PDB file of C-alpha atoms in Angstrom:
ATOM      1  CA  GLY F   1      -0.503  28.727 -13.035  1.00  0.00           C
ATOM      2  CA  ILE F   2       2.714  29.051 -14.981  1.00  0.00           C
ATOM      3  CA  GLN F   3       4.263  32.546 -15.302  1.00  0.00           C
ATOM      4  CA  VAL F   4       5.949  33.791 -18.428  1.00  0.00           C
ATOM      5  CA  GLU F   5       8.208  36.846 -18.378  1.00  0.00           C
ATOM      6  CA  GLN F   6       9.737  38.450 -21.478  1.00  0.00           C
ATOM      7  CA  SER F   7      12.542  40.947 -21.694  1.00  0.00           C
ATOM      8  CA  PRO F   8      13.177  43.591 -22.759  1.00  0.00           C
ATOM      9  CA  PRO F   9       9.675  45.086 -22.947  1.00  0.00           C
ATOM     10  CA  ASP F  10      10.786  47.476 -25.720  1.00  0.00           C
ATOM     11  CA  LEU F  11      13.628  47.413 -28.150  1.00  0.00           C
ATOM     12  CA  ILE F  12      14.622  49.947 -30.764  1.00  0.00           C
ATOM     13  CA  LEU F  13      17.149  49.064 -33.450  1.00  0.00           C
ATOM     14  CA  GLN F  14      18.723  50.386 -36.580  1.00  0.00           C
ATOM     15  CA  GLU F  15      18.312  48.268 -39.687  1.00  0.00           C
ATOM     16  CA  GLY F  16      21.122  45.681 -39.826  1.00  0.00           C
ATOM     17  CA  ALA F  17      21.588  45.307 -36.091  1.00  0.00           C
ATOM     18  CA  ASN F  18      21.299  42.032 -34.182  1.00  0.00           C
ATOM     19  CA  SER F  19      19.123  41.433 -31.141  1.00  0.00           C
ATOM     20  CA  THR F  20      18.302  38.831 -28.500  1.00  0.00           C
ATOM     21  CA  LEU F  21      14.929  38.485 -26.861  1.00  0.00           C
ATOM     22  CA  ARG F  22      14.480  36.438 -23.681  1.00  0.00           C
ATOM     23  CA  CYS F  23      11.621  34.414 -22.274  1.00  0.00           C
ATOM     24  CA  ASN F  24      11.698  33.049 -18.702  1.00  0.00           C
ATOM     25  CA  PHE F  25       9.074  30.598 -17.436  1.00  0.00           C
ATOM     26  CA  SER F  26       8.315  29.426 -13.972  1.00  0.00           C
ATOM     27  CA  ASP F  27       7.679  25.715 -14.420  1.00  0.00           C
ATOM     28  CA  SER F  28       8.327  22.758 -16.772  1.00  0.00           C
ATOM     29  CA  VAL F  29       6.714  23.058 -20.190  1.00  0.00           C
ATOM     30  CA  ASN F  30       5.438  20.676 -22.856  1.00  0.00           C
ATOM     31  CA  ASN F  31       5.303  23.298 -25.580  1.00  0.00           C
ATOM     32  CA  LEU F  32       6.967  26.648 -26.247  1.00  0.00           C
ATOM     33  CA  GLN F  33       6.241  28.806 -29.208  1.00  0.00           C
ATOM     34  CA  TRP F  34       7.531  32.126 -30.428  1.00  0.00           C
ATOM     35  CA  PHE F  35       5.182  34.367 -32.360  1.00  0.00           C
ATOM     36  CA  HIS F  36       5.521  37.647 -34.235  1.00  0.00           C
ATOM     37  CA  GLN F  37       2.475  39.879 -34.225  1.00  0.00           C
ATOM     38  CA  ASN F  38       2.796  42.186 -37.222  1.00  0.00           C
ATOM     39  CA  PRO F  39       1.388  45.722 -37.380  1.00  0.00           C
ATOM     40  CA  TRP F  40      -1.865  44.290 -38.891  1.00  0.00           C
ATOM     41  CA  GLY F  41      -2.396  42.171 -35.801  1.00  0.00           C
ATOM     42  CA  GLN F  42      -1.680  38.810 -37.372  1.00  0.00           C
ATOM     43  CA  LEU F  43       0.018  36.263 -35.044  1.00  0.00           C
ATOM     44  CA  ILE F  44       2.678  34.487 -37.075  1.00  0.00           C
ATOM     45  CA  ASN F  45       4.328  31.302 -35.897  1.00  0.00           C
ATOM     46  CA  LEU F  46       8.064  31.599 -35.735  1.00  0.00           C
ATOM     47  CA  PHE F  47       9.157  28.521 -33.824  1.00  0.00           C
ATOM     48  CA  TYR F  48       7.797  25.533 -31.985  1.00  0.00           C
ATOM     49  CA  ILE F  49      10.706  24.893 -29.597  1.00  0.00           C
ATOM     50  CA  PRO F  50      10.074  23.157 -26.250  1.00  0.00           C
ATOM     51  CA  SER F  51      13.801  22.342 -26.188  1.00  0.00           C
ATOM     52  CA  GLY F  52      16.931  22.621 -28.290  1.00  0.00           C
ATOM     53  CA  THR F  53      17.891  25.053 -31.064  1.00  0.00           C
ATOM     54  CA  LYS F  54      16.238  25.878 -34.378  1.00  0.00           C
ATOM     55  CA  GLN F  55      17.070  28.260 -37.135  1.00  0.00           C
ATOM     56  CA  ASN F  56      15.000  29.789 -39.914  1.00  0.00           C
ATOM     57  CA  GLY F  57      16.790  32.306 -42.092  1.00  0.00           C
ATOM     58  CA  ARG F  58      17.822  35.312 -40.012  1.00  0.00           C
ATOM     59  CA  LEU F  59      15.965  34.023 -36.972  1.00  0.00           C
ATOM     60  CA  SER F  60      17.010  31.364 -34.556  1.00  0.00           C
ATOM     61  CA  ALA F  61      15.775  30.202 -31.174  1.00  0.00           C
ATOM     62  CA  THR F  62      17.177  28.226 -28.258  1.00  0.00           C
ATOM     63  CA  THR F  63      15.261  26.782 -25.331  1.00  0.00           C
ATOM     64  CA  VAL F  64      17.056  25.444 -22.255  1.00  0.00           C
ATOM     65  CA  ALA F  65      14.155  23.641 -20.609  1.00  0.00           C
ATOM     66  CA  THR F  66      16.163  22.612 -17.479  1.00  0.00           C
ATOM     67  CA  GLU F  67      16.925  26.268 -16.801  1.00  0.00           C
ATOM     68  CA  ARG F  68      13.457  27.493 -17.790  1.00  0.00           C
ATOM     69  CA  TYR F  69      14.325  30.026 -20.443  1.00  0.00           C
ATOM     70  CA  SER F  70      14.243  30.508 -24.209  1.00  0.00           C
ATOM     71  CA  LEU F  71      16.030  33.021 -26.420  1.00  0.00           C
ATOM     72  CA  LEU F  72      15.055  34.403 -29.823  1.00  0.00           C
ATOM     73  CA  TYR F  73      17.844  35.787 -31.965  1.00  0.00           C
ATOM     74  CA  ILE F  74      17.250  38.202 -34.811  1.00  0.00           C
ATOM     75  CA  SER F  75      20.211  38.912 -37.021  1.00  0.00           C
ATOM     76  CA  SER F  76      20.581  41.662 -39.616  1.00  0.00           C
ATOM     77  CA  SER F  77      17.245  43.152 -38.622  1.00  0.00           C
ATOM     78  CA  GLN F  78      14.925  44.694 -41.201  1.00  0.00           C
ATOM     79  CA  THR F  79      12.073  47.172 -40.912  1.00  0.00           C
ATOM     80  CA  THR F  80       9.638  44.339 -41.608  1.00  0.00           C
ATOM     81  CA  ASP F  81      10.798  42.709 -38.361  1.00  0.00           C
ATOM     82  CA  SER F  82       9.014  45.439 -36.421  1.00  0.00           C
ATOM     83  CA  GLY F  83       6.083  44.360 -34.281  1.00  0.00           C
ATOM     84  CA  VAL F  84       5.491  42.499 -31.032  1.00  0.00           C
ATOM     85  CA  TYR F  85       7.266  39.205 -30.261  1.00  0.00           C
ATOM     86  CA  PHE F  86       5.445  36.834 -27.935  1.00  0.00           C
ATOM     87  CA  CYS F  87       6.683  33.802 -26.154  1.00  0.00           C
ATOM     88  CA  ALA F  88       3.921  31.336 -25.152  1.00  0.00           C
ATOM     89  CA  VAL F  89       4.154  28.082 -23.162  1.00  0.00           C
ATOM     90  CA  VAL F  90       2.065  25.087 -22.285  1.00  0.00           C
ATOM     91  CA  GLY F  91       2.729  24.084 -18.715  1.00  0.00           C
ATOM     92  CA  GLY F  92       3.192  20.463 -17.714  1.00  0.00           C
ATOM     93  CA  THR F  93      -0.434  20.012 -16.674  1.00  0.00           C
ATOM     94  CA  SER F  94      -2.138  22.535 -18.903  1.00  0.00           C
ATOM     95  CA  TYR F  95      -3.239  20.162 -21.673  1.00  0.00           C
ATOM     96  CA  GLY F  96      -2.476  22.401 -24.611  1.00  0.00           C
ATOM     97  CA  LYS F  97      -3.392  25.809 -23.167  1.00  0.00           C
ATOM     98  CA  LEU F  98      -0.876  28.440 -24.141  1.00  0.00           C
ATOM     99  CA  THR F  99       0.093  31.024 -21.570  1.00  0.00           C
ATOM    100  CA  PHE F 100       1.544  34.135 -23.190  1.00  0.00           C
ATOM    101  CA  GLY F 101       4.161  36.541 -21.995  1.00  0.00           C
ATOM    102  CA  GLN F 102       3.511  40.274 -22.268  1.00  0.00           C
ATOM    103  CA  GLY F 103       5.624  40.535 -25.372  1.00  0.00           C
ATOM    104  CA  THR F 104       8.619  42.561 -26.594  1.00  0.00           C
ATOM    105  CA  ILE F 105       7.838  45.489 -28.824  1.00  0.00           C
ATOM    106  CA  LEU F 106      10.519  45.743 -31.495  1.00  0.00           C
ATOM    107  CA  THR F 107      10.912  48.816 -33.663  1.00  0.00           C
ATOM    108  CA  VAL F 108      13.479  48.721 -36.474  1.00  0.00           C
ATOM    109  CA  HIS F 109      14.348  52.045 -38.039  1.00  0.00           C
ATOM    110  CA  PRO F 110      15.747  52.335 -41.595  1.00  0.00           C
TER     111      PRO F 110
ATOM    112  CA  ASP C   1      -1.602  26.555 -47.683  1.00  0.00           C
ATOM    113  CA  ALA C   2      -3.869  25.481 -44.798  1.00  0.00           C
ATOM    114  CA  ARG C   3      -4.896  28.186 -42.377  1.00  0.00           C
ATOM    115  CA  VAL C   4      -7.429  29.038 -39.733  1.00  0.00           C
ATOM    116  CA  THR C   5     -10.177  31.339 -40.948  1.00  0.00           C
ATOM    117  CA  GLN C   6     -12.323  33.641 -38.851  1.00  0.00           C
ATOM    118  CA  THR C   7     -15.417  35.718 -39.603  1.00  0.00           C
ATOM    119  CA  PRO C   8     -16.215  38.511 -39.335  1.00  0.00           C
ATOM    120  CA  ARG C   9     -12.865  40.281 -39.351  1.00  0.00           C
ATOM    121  CA  ASP C  10     -14.353  43.408 -37.791  1.00  0.00           C
ATOM    122  CA  LYS C  11     -17.569  43.895 -35.830  1.00  0.00           C
ATOM    123  CA  VAL C  12     -18.990  47.094 -34.397  1.00  0.00           C
ATOM    124  CA  THR C  13     -22.136  46.693 -32.329  1.00  0.00           C
ATOM    125  CA  GLU C  14     -24.085  48.423 -29.602  1.00  0.00           C
ATOM    126  CA  MET C  15     -24.182  47.379 -26.031  1.00  0.00           C
ATOM    127  CA  GLY C  16     -26.796  44.696 -25.355  1.00  0.00           C
ATOM    128  CA  GLN C  17     -26.632  43.155 -28.822  1.00  0.00           C
ATOM    129  CA  GLU C  18     -25.736  39.545 -29.514  1.00  0.00           C
ATOM    130  CA  VAL C  19     -22.407  38.915 -31.215  1.00  0.00           C
ATOM    131  CA  THR C  20     -21.421  35.650 -32.947  1.00  0.00           C
ATOM    132  CA  MET C  21     -17.863  34.963 -34.090  1.00  0.00           C
ATOM    133  CA  ARG C  22     -17.017  31.980 -36.259  1.00  0.00           C
ATOM    134  CA  CYS C  23     -13.887  29.977 -36.818  1.00  0.00           C
ATOM    135  CA  GLN C  24     -12.907  27.263 -39.275  1.00  0.00           C
ATOM    136  CA  PRO C  25      -9.958  25.292 -37.955  1.00  0.00           C
ATOM    137  CA  ILE C  26      -7.328  23.664 -40.134  1.00  0.00           C
ATOM    138  CA  LEU C  27      -8.571  20.364 -41.519  1.00  0.00           C
ATOM    139  CA  GLY C  28      -7.344  17.516 -39.364  1.00  0.00           C
ATOM    140  CA  HIS C  29      -6.669  19.569 -36.290  1.00  0.00           C
ATOM    141  CA  ASN C  30      -8.565  18.146 -33.353  1.00  0.00           C
ATOM    142  CA  THR C  31      -8.060  20.953 -30.841  1.00  0.00           C
ATOM    143  CA  VAL C  32      -9.566  24.457 -31.138  1.00  0.00           C
ATOM    144  CA  PHE C  33      -8.864  27.392 -28.869  1.00  0.00           C
ATOM    145  CA  TRP C  34     -10.451  30.818 -28.356  1.00  0.00           C
ATOM    146  CA  TYR C  35      -8.147  33.594 -27.082  1.00  0.00           C
ATOM    147  CA  ARG C  36      -8.846  37.268 -26.377  1.00  0.00           C
ATOM    148  CA  GLN C  37      -6.320  40.088 -26.657  1.00  0.00           C
ATOM    149  CA  THR C  38      -6.690  43.403 -24.883  1.00  0.00           C
ATOM    150  CA  MET C  39      -4.173  46.084 -24.052  1.00  0.00           C
ATOM    151  CA  MET C  40      -4.678  45.585 -20.354  1.00  0.00           C
ATOM    152  CA  GLN C  41      -4.727  41.757 -20.099  1.00  0.00           C
ATOM    153  CA  GLY C  42      -2.695  40.801 -23.145  1.00  0.00           C
ATOM    154  CA  LEU C  43      -3.511  37.423 -24.724  1.00  0.00           C
ATOM    155  CA  GLU C  44      -5.640  35.120 -22.567  1.00  0.00           C
ATOM    156  CA  LEU C  45      -7.329  31.823 -23.176  1.00  0.00           C
ATOM    157  CA  LEU C  46     -11.159  31.833 -23.032  1.00  0.00           C
ATOM    158  CA  ALA C  47     -12.012  28.252 -23.944  1.00  0.00           C
ATOM    159  CA  TYR C  48     -10.878  25.199 -25.870  1.00  0.00           C
ATOM    160  CA  PHE C  49     -12.223  22.020 -27.380  1.00  0.00           C
ATOM    161  CA  ARG C  50     -10.709  18.685 -28.221  1.00  0.00           C
ATOM    162  CA  ASN C  51     -12.482  16.438 -30.677  1.00  0.00           C
ATOM    163  CA  ARG C  52     -15.372  18.937 -30.490  1.00  0.00           C
ATOM    164  CA  ALA C  53     -15.825  18.392 -26.748  1.00  0.00           C
ATOM    165  CA  PRO C  54     -15.343  21.394 -24.481  1.00  0.00           C
ATOM    166  CA  LEU C  55     -12.346  20.761 -22.223  1.00  0.00           C
ATOM    167  CA  ASP C  56     -12.004  24.097 -20.427  1.00  0.00           C
ATOM    168  CA  ASP C  57     -13.988  27.295 -20.499  1.00  0.00           C
ATOM    169  CA  SER C  58     -12.814  28.668 -17.177  1.00  0.00           C
ATOM    170  CA  GLY C  59     -11.542  31.839 -18.851  1.00  0.00           C
ATOM    171  CA  MET C  60     -14.987  32.871 -20.081  1.00  0.00           C
ATOM    172  CA  PRO C  61     -17.577  34.964 -18.249  1.00  0.00           C
ATOM    173  CA  LYS C  62     -20.223  32.216 -18.042  1.00  0.00           C
ATOM    174  CA  ASP C  63     -23.205  34.470 -17.779  1.00  0.00           C
ATOM    175  CA  ARG C  64     -22.724  36.095 -21.220  1.00  0.00           C
ATOM    176  CA  PHE C  65     -20.246  34.018 -23.193  1.00  0.00           C
ATOM    177  CA  SER C  66     -20.804  30.623 -24.811  1.00  0.00           C
ATOM    178  CA  ALA C  67     -18.577  28.545 -27.048  1.00  0.00           C
ATOM    179  CA  GLU C  68     -19.648  25.632 -29.182  1.00  0.00           C
ATOM    180  CA  MET C  69     -18.343  23.377 -31.888  1.00  0.00           C
ATOM    181  CA  PRO C  70     -21.336  22.070 -33.855  1.00  0.00           C
ATOM    182  CA  ASP C  71     -19.081  20.133 -36.237  1.00  0.00           C
ATOM    183  CA  ALA C  72     -15.403  19.556 -36.884  1.00  0.00           C
ATOM    184  CA  THR C  73     -15.177  22.468 -39.345  1.00  0.00           C
ATOM    185  CA  LEU C  74     -16.887  25.146 -37.278  1.00  0.00           C
ATOM    186  CA  ALA C  75     -16.392  26.693 -33.866  1.00  0.00           C
ATOM    187  CA  THR C  76     -18.464  29.594 -32.559  1.00  0.00           C
ATOM    188  CA  LEU C  77     -18.102  32.079 -29.800  1.00  0.00           C
ATOM    189  CA  LYS C  78     -21.200  34.059 -28.757  1.00  0.00           C
ATOM    190  CA  ILE C  79     -21.633  37.030 -26.464  1.00  0.00           C
ATOM    191  CA  GLN C  80     -25.108  37.856 -25.278  1.00  0.00           C
ATOM    192  CA  PRO C  81     -25.610  40.565 -24.209  1.00  0.00           C
ATOM    193  CA  SER C  82     -22.418  42.366 -25.263  1.00  0.00           C
ATOM    194  CA  GLU C  83     -20.809  45.060 -23.100  1.00  0.00           C
ATOM    195  CA  PRO C  84     -18.236  47.763 -23.843  1.00  0.00           C
ATOM    196  CA  ARG C  85     -15.639  45.862 -21.774  1.00  0.00           C
ATOM    197  CA  ASP C  86     -15.903  42.995 -24.254  1.00  0.00           C
ATOM    198  CA  SER C  87     -14.188  45.139 -26.901  1.00  0.00           C
ATOM    199  CA  ALA C  88     -11.074  43.247 -27.888  1.00  0.00           C
ATOM    200  CA  VAL C  89      -9.545  41.128 -30.642  1.00  0.00           C
ATOM    201  CA  TYR C  90     -10.727  37.499 -30.468  1.00  0.00           C
ATOM    202  CA  PHE C  91      -8.443  34.889 -31.914  1.00  0.00           C
ATOM    203  CA  CYS C  92      -9.202  31.306 -32.788  1.00  0.00           C
ATOM    204  CA  ALA C  93      -6.340  28.796 -32.973  1.00  0.00           C
ATOM    205  CA  SER C  94      -6.158  25.141 -33.898  1.00  0.00           C
ATOM    206  CA  GLY C  95      -3.626  22.389 -33.467  1.00  0.00           C
ATOM    207  CA  THR C  96      -3.050  18.811 -32.392  1.00  0.00           C
ATOM    208  CA  ARG C  97      -2.632  17.823 -28.797  1.00  0.00           C
ATOM    209  CA  SER C  98       0.986  18.707 -28.205  1.00  0.00           C
ATOM    210  CA  ASP C  99       2.052  20.441 -31.376  1.00  0.00           C
ATOM    211  CA  THR C 100       2.142  23.942 -32.824  1.00  0.00           C
ATOM    212  CA  GLN C 101      -1.001  26.073 -32.520  1.00  0.00           C
ATOM    213  CA  TYR C 102      -1.912  28.077 -35.594  1.00  0.00           C
ATOM    214  CA  PHE C 103      -3.805  31.293 -35.162  1.00  0.00           C
ATOM    215  CA  GLY C 104      -6.472  32.855 -37.321  1.00  0.00           C
ATOM    216  CA  PRO C 105      -6.464  36.523 -38.319  1.00  0.00           C
ATOM    217  CA  GLY C 106      -8.774  37.486 -35.414  1.00  0.00           C
ATOM    218  CA  THR C 107     -12.089  39.287 -35.055  1.00  0.00           C
ATOM    219  CA  ARG C 108     -11.820  42.881 -33.886  1.00  0.00           C
ATOM    220  CA  LEU C 109     -14.892  43.575 -31.749  1.00  0.00           C
ATOM    221  CA  THR C 110     -15.981  47.048 -30.740  1.00  0.00           C
ATOM    222  CA  VAL C 111     -18.999  47.410 -28.439  1.00  0.00           C
ATOM    223  CA  LEU C 112     -20.333  50.926 -28.210  1.00  0.00           C
TER     224      LEU C 112
END
């Protein structure tokens, strides 16, 4: 099946700093989503982005499908950004099944 | 604000007992997924349905797990008998065929 690798595994920032999270995938995808899992365990949709670039406030994402990677940018980080960020993909023949990466644990200190 | 709901939110039970988890997908979504999250395995798909028909349950231990969708507003995941290794957070998600999947708050299961 499709493999999803995220980097870095851990990231520690001071409030106000910017960061880039990366997601590499091993095959073509029909769907790519970024999620934030908050400290209460809730999985929050950030982006649905199988290709192209999207922005939502301080967050933006870019997926280059031909090169099999996606980037999540967080600008002016806040303590509420802390949590785990997951990238998940639906492979070309997976009919909607999301395969998750292992996540990036982000900690933002005040 | 439409959202996926799951009950119960927390469940503590003893080994050998039956556990039933319920999910109400977002109205109009025709695809429902069950995922499990553990520290060791991360997030993994157990089963999913489209238009209430099971499409894939290859991620589930067949001897003890069963998933059903008795109607368009209810999906269930049952474990019988439960074992300590089943302790995990179980998420339900719903969506349309190729669009965003929306996750419920999860059921945290602890099997003693």
